Coordinates of C-alpha atoms and ligand atoms in Angstrom, one line a residue:
X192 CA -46.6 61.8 54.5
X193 CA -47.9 64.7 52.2
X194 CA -44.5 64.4 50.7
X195 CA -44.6 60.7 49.9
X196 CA -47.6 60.5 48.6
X197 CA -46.9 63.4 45.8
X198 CA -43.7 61.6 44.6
X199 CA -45.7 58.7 44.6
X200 CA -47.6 60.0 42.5
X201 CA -45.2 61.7 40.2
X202 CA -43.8 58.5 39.8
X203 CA -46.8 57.1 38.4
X204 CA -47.6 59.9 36.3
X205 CA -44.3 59.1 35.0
X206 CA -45.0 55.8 33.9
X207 CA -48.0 56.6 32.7
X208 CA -47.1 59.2 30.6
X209 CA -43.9 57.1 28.8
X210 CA -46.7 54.0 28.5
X211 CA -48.9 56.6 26.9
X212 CA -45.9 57.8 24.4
X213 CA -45.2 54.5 23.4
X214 CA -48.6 53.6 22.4
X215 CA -48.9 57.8 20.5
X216 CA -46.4 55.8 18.2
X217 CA -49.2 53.8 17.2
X218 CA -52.3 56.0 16.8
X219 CA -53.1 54.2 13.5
X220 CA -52.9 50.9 14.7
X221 CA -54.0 51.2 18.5
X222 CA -56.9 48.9 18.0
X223 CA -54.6 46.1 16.5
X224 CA -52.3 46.3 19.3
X225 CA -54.2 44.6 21.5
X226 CA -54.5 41.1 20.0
X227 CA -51.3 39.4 18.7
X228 CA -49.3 39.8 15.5
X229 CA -47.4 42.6 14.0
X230 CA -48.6 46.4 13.3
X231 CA -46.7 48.9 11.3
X232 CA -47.1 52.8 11.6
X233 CA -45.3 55.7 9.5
X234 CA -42.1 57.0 11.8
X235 CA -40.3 59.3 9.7
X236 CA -38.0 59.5 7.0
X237 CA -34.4 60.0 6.3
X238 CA -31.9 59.7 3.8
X239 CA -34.7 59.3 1.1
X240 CA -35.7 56.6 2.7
X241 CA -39.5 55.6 4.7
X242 CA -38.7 54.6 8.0
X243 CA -41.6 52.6 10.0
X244 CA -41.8 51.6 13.5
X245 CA -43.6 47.6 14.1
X246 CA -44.8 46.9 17.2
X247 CA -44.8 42.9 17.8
X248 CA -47.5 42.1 20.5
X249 CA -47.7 38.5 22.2
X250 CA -50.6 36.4 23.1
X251 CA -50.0 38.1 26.7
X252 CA -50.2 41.5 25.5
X253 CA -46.4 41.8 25.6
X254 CA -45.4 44.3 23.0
X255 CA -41.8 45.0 21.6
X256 CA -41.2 47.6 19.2
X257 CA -38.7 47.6 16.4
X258 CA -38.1 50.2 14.2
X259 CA -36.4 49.6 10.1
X260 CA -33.8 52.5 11.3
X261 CA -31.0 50.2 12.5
X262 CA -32.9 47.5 13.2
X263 CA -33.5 48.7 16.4
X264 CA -35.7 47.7 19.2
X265 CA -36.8 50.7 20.5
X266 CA -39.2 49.2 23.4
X267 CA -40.2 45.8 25.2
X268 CA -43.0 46.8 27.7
X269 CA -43.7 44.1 30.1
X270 CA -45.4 43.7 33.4
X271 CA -43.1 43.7 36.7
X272 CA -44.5 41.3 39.7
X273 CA -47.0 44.2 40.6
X274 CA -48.0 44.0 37.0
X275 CA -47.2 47.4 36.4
X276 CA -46.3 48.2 32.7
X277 CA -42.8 49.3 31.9
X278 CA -40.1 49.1 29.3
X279 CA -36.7 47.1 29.8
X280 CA -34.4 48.6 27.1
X281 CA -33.2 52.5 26.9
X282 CA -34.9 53.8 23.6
X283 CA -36.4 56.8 21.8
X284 CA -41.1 57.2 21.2
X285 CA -39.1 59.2 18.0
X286 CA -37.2 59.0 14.7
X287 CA -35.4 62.3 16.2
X288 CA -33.7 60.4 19.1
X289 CA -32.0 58.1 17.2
X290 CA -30.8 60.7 14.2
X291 CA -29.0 62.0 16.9
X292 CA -27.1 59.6 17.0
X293 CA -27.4 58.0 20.9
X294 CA -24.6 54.8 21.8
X295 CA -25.9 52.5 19.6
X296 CA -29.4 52.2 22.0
X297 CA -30.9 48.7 20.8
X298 CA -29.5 48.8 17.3
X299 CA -28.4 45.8 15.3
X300 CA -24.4 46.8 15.0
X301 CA -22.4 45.6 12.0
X302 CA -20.2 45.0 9.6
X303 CA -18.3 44.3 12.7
X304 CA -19.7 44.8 16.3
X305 CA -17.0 45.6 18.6
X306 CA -13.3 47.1 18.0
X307 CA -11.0 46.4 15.1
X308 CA -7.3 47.7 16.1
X309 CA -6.1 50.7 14.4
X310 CA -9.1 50.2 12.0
X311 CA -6.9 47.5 10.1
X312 CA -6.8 44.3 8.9
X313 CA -6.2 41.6 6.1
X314 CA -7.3 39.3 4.0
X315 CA -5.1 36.9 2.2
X316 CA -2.4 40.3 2.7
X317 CA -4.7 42.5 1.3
X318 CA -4.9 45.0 4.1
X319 CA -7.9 46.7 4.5
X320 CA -8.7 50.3 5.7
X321 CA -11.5 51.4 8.0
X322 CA -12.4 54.6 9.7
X323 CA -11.0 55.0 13.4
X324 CA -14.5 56.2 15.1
X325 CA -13.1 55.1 18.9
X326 CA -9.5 56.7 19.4
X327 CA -7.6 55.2 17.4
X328 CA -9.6 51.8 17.1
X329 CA -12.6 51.2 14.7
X330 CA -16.2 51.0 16.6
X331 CA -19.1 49.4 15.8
X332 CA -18.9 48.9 12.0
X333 CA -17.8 52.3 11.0
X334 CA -19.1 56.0 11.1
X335 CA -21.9 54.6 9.6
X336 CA -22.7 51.5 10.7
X337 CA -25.4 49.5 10.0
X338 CA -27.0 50.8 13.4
X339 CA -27.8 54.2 11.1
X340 CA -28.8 52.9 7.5
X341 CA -32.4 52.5 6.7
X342 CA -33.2 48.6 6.0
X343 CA -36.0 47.0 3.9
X344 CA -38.5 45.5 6.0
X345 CA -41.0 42.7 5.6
X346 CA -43.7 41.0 7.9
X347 CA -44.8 38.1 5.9
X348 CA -48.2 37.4 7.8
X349 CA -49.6 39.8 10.4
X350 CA -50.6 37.4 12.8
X351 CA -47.4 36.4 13.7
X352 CA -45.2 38.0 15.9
X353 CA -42.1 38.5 13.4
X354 CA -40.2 41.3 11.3
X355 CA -37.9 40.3 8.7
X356 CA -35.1 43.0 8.1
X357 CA -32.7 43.2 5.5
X358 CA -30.1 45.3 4.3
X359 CA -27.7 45.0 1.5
X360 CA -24.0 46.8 2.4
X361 CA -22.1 47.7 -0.8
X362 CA -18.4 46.6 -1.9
X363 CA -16.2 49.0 0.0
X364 CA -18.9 50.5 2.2
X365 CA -16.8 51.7 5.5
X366 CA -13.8 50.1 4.1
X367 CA -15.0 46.6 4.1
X368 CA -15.0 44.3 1.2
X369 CA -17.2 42.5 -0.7
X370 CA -21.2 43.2 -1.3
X371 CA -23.0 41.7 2.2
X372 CA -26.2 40.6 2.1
X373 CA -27.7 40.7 5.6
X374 CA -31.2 39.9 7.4
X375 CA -32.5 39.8 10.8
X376 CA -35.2 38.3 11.9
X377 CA -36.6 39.7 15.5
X378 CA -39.7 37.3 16.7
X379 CA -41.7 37.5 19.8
X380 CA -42.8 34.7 21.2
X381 CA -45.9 33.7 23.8
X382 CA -42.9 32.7 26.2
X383 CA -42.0 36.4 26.1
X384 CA -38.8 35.4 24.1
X385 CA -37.2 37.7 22.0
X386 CA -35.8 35.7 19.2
X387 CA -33.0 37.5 17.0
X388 CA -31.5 35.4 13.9
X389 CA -28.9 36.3 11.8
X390 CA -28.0 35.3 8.3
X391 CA -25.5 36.6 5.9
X392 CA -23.8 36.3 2.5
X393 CA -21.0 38.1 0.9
X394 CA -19.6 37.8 -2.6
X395 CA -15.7 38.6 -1.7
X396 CA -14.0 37.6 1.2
X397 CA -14.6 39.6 4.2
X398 CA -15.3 40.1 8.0
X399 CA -18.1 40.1 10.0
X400 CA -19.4 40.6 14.0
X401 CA -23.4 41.1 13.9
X402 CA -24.8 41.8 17.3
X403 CA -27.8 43.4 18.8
X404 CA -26.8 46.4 21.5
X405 CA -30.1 46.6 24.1
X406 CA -29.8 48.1 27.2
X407 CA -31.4 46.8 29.7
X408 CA -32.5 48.3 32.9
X409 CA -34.8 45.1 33.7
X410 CA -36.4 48.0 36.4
X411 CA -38.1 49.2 33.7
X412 CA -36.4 52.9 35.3
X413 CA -33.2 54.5 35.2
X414 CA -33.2 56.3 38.1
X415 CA -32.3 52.5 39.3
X416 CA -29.1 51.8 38.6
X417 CA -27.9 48.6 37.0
X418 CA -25.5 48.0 39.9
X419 CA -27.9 46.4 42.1
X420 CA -29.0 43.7 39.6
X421 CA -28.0 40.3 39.8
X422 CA -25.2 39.0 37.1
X423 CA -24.7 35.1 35.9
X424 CA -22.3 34.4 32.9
X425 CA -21.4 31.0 32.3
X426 CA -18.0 31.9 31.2
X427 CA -15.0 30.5 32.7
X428 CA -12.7 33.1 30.5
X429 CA -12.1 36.3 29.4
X430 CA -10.4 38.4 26.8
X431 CA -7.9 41.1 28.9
X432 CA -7.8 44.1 26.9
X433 CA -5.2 47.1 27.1
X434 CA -6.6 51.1 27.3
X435 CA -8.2 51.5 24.5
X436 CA -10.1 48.2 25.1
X437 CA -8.1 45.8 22.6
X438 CA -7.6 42.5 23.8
X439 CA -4.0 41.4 24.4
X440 CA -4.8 38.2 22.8
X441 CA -4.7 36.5 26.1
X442 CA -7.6 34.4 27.2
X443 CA -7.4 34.6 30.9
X444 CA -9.2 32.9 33.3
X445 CA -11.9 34.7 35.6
X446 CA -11.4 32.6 38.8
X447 CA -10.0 35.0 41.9
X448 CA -11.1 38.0 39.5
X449 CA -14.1 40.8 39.4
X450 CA -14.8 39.3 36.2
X451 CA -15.7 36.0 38.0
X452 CA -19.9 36.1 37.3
X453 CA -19.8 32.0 36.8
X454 CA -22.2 31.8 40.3
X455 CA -25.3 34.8 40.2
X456 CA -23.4 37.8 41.6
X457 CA -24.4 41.3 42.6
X458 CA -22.8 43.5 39.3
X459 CA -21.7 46.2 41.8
X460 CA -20.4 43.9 44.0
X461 CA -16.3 44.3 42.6
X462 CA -16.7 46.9 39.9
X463 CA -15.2 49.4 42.0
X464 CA -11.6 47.2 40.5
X465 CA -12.4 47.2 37.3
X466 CA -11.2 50.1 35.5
X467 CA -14.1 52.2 33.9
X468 CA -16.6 49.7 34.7
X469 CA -17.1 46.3 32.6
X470 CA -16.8 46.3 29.1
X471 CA -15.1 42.9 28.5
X472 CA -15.8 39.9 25.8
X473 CA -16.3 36.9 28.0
X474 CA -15.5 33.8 26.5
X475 CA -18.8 31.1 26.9
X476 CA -18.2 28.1 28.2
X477 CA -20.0 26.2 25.4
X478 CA -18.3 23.8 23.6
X479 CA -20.1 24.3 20.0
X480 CA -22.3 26.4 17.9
X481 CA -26.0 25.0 19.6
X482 CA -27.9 27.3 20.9
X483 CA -27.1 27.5 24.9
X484 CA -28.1 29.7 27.9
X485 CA -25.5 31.5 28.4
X486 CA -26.2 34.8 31.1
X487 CA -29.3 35.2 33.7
X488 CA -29.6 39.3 35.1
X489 CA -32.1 39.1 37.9
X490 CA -33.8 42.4 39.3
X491 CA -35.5 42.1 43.1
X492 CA -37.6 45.4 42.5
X493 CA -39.5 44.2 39.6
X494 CA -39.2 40.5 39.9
X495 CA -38.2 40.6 36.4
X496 CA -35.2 37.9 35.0
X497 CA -34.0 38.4 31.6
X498 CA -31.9 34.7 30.5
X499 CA -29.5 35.0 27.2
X500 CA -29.3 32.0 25.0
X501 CA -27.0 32.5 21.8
X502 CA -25.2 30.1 19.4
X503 CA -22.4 32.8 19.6
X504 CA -18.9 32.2 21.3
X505 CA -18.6 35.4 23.1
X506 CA -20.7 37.7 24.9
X507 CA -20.1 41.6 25.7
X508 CA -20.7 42.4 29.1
X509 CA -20.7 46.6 28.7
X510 CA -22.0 48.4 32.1
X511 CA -23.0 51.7 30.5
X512 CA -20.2 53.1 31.3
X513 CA -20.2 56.0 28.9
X514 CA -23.8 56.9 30.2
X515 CA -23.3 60.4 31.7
X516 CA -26.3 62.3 31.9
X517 CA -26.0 63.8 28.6
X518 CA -29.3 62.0 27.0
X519 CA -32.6 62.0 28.8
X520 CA -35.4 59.1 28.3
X521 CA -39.1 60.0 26.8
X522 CA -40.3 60.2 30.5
X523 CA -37.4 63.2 30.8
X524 CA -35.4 60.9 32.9
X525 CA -31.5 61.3 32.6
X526 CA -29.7 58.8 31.5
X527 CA -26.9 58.3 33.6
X528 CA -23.9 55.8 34.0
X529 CA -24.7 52.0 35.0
X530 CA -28.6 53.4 34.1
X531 CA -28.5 50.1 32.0
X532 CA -26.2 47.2 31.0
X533 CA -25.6 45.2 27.5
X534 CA -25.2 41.6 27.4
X535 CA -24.2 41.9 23.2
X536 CA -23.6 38.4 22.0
X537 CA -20.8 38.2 19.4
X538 CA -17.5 37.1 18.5
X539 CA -14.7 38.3 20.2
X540 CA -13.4 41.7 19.6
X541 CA -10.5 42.1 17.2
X542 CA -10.7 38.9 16.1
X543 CA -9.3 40.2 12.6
X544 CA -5.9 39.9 13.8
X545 CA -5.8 37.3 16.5
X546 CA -5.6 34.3 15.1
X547 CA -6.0 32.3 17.8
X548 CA -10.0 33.8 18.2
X549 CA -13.0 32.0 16.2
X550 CA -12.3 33.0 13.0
X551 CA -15.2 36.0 11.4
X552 CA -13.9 35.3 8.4
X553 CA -17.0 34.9 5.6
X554 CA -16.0 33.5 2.5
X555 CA -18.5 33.7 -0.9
X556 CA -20.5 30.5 -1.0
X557 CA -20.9 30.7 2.7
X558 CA -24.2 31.2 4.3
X559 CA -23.1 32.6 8.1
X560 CA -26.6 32.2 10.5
X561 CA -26.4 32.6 14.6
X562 CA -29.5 33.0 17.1
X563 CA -29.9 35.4 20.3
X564 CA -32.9 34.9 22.4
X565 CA -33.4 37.1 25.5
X566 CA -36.0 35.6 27.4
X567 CA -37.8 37.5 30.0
X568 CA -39.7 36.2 32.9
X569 CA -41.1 37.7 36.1
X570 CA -41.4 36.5 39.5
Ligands
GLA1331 C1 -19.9 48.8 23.2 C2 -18.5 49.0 23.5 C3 -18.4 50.1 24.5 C4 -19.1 51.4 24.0 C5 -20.5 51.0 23.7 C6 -21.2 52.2 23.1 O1 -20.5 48.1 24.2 O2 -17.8 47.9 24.0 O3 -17.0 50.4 24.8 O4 -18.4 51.8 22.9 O5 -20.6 50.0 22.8 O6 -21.0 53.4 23.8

C-alpha cells in the first residue's frame, strides 16, 4: 500500500514538474497565457539567428507551443478525461534539445519529406544530386533540412490563435533547384484543432514533400507505449517498399494484410509481421484534393482521440520504430521504441521517380497550398 501510494505520487510529481517546465518557457508571458491568443518569449539563438518559442492558447485554455526553429511544435498540453494536464507530442522545454539534432520531433520536414532513392532524380533529364542522410537514400530534405533552419516568424494579431512561418530555401540548397518560397501557418482553434497550411512557390522547376513529423503518445506519457492505442486509416492501399524503405512502385492492396487499419484496430495487434514496425505510405482513399478525415488514433487511458483531416494523398504511418532509449523527455523519461507514433501527411515517398505517384513536381507560376488538421477530443 505504502508502496502504491509513493509511485503514485511520483507519478504526479512527474507531471507536475514537466507542466511546470513548459510554462518556465514562458516566464515573461505567464500572465498572457491564460486568456487566448498568441505569446512570444526569447528561446535561444543559433546560426546568427533569434529563435522564439509562441505558445498558441485556446478559448479552453488549450495551449500548443511552436517554436521558429523548424517550425516545430514542441508541446500541445490538453486535459485527459480526469482532466489532468499533459502533452501529446514528444518535444524539448529547450532550444538545446532540438540542436541536438532528435528524429525530426514535431518539425515541419522539407524540401522533401520522406525518401528520395539514391538521393537522385530529374527534371526534364537534368539529374539532380542530393545528399544520402539514410543509407544510401536521401531523408527528410537533406542534412539540413528545413526541420533545422531558423524561419521568420509573424503573428499578425495577438488575439488570435495563429503563427505565420516562412522560410525562403536558396537555388541549390541541399541539391535542390530553384529559390522556394515557403510558409506555414499553424492555428489553434476553440475545437482544439490544430490547423497546419502549406503554401509554396519556386522560381525553377523543382520537387517538393512538405509535412509536419509530431509524435504522438495521445497518453500524454511514454512509459505507455503506442501499441495499445487504437489505429483507423481510411486507406484501402499501400505503397510496398524494399529494405531501405523505397517503394517498389507497387500499390498494393491492404485487405488480408497487417497494414489493413480500414476498421479501428489495436496498432499492436499484427505488428509483430511487419518488419521493423510500420513505417509505410498509405495511399487515402479520397478521390480529390478536399480536405477529408482521413485517420482516428484513440487512447482508453486518457480518453483522448486525435482525428487527421488532410487535402494530401498519402499519409506516413511511422511507429517510432527508431526510438531506443537513447533520448529522454523534460520529465527524464526515456524515450523508447513505439513511445509515440506519426501520422505525417504527404505525398508518397519517392515520388521523383515513379511516375505512376501524384506528381510533386512544382513548376514557377505555380502556387502549391495543402491543409493538415489534427483534431483532438477527449472522452
Ligand atoms: C520518418 C521515416 C522513418 C524515420 C523517421 C525519423 O517517419 O519514415 O523511417 O526516418 O522519419 O526517424
Amino acid at each position: 500500500m505504502k508502496k502504491a501510494t509513493a509511485f503514485s505520487l511520483a507519478i504526479a510529481l512527474t507531471g507536475a514538474a514537466f507542466i511546470t517546465s513548459c510554462n518556465n518557457n514562458q516566464t515573461t508571458t505567464e500572465k498572457m497565457e491564460t486568456k487566448a491568443g498568441i505569446t512570444k518569449a526569447a528561446w535561444g539563438n543559433t546560426d546568427g539567428k533569434d529563435v522564439f518559442l509562441y505558445t498558441l492558447t485556446n478559448a479552453k485554455g488549450v495551449q500548443v507551443k511552436i517554436s521558429n526553429y523548424g517550425a516545430t511544435v514542441t508541446s500541445w498540453v490538453s486535459p485527459d478525461k480526469n482532466n489532468k494536464p499533459s502533452s501529446i507530442v514528444l518535444g524539448f522545454d529547450s532550444l538545446s534539445g532540438y540542436l541536438a539534432k532528435p528524429p525530426y520531433f514535431g518539425a515541419v520536414v522539407g524540401r522533401y519529406g520522406n525518401r528520395i532513392a539514391k538521393g537522385k532524380f530529374k527534371i526534364d533529364n537534368t539529374q539532380y544530386t542530393l545528399a544520402t542522410n539514410n543509407g544510401s537514400n536521401a531523408l527528410h530534405g537533406g542534412l539540413k533540412g528545413f526541420d533545422k533552419q531558423v524561419w521568420d516568424a509573424s503573428t499578425e494579431n495577438d488575439s488570435t490563435a495563429s503563427l505565420l512561418l516562412s522560410y525562403t530555401s536558396k537555388d541549390g540548397e541541399e541539391g535542390y533547384p530553384g529559390n522556394l518560397k515557403v510558409t506555414v501557418r499553424y492555428t489553434l482553434t476553440n475545437d482544439n484543432e490544430l490547423k497546419i497550411e502549406y503554401n509554396a512557390t519556386t522560381d525553377k522547376p523543382t520537387v517538393l514533400n512538405l509535412t509536419n513529423h509530431s509524435y504522438f503518445n495521445l497518453t500524454g506519457d511514454v512509459s505507455n507505449s503506442i501499441l495499445d492505442e487504437t489505429l483507423m486509416i481510411d486507406a484501402d492501399n499501400y505503397t510496398p517498399v524494399d529494405t531501405t524503405l523505397i517503394p517498389t512502385g507497387e500499390i498494393k492492396p491492404v485487405k488480408g494484410t497487417p497494414f489493413d487499419f480500414t476498421k479501428a484496430k489495436k496498432i499492436g495487434l499484427e505488428i509483430g509481421a511487419v518488419s521493423g514496425g510500420y513505417d509505410h505510405n498509405f495511399v487515402l482513399n479520397k478521390k480529390d484534393s478536399s480536405l477529408q478525415k482521413i485517420a482516428a488514433l484513440k487512447d482508453s487511458i486518457s480518453g483522448r482521440t486525435l482525428e487527421v483531416f488532410t487535402t494530401q494523398p498519402g499519409v506516413q504511418f511511422y511507429t517510432g520504430n527508431f526510438l531506443d532509449g537513447t533520448i529522454s523527455t523534460p520529465g527524464a523519461k526515456k524515450i523508447n521504441q513505439h513511445a509515440a507514433l506519426c501520422l505525417e501527411t504527404q505525398h508518397f515517398p519517392d515520388s521523383p521517380n515513379q511516375p505512376k505517384f501524384p506528381t510533386t513536381l512544382l513548376l514557377p507560376g505555380e502556387q502549391f497550398h495543402s491543409v493538415t488538421v489534427y483534431k483532438l477530443s477527449v472522452n
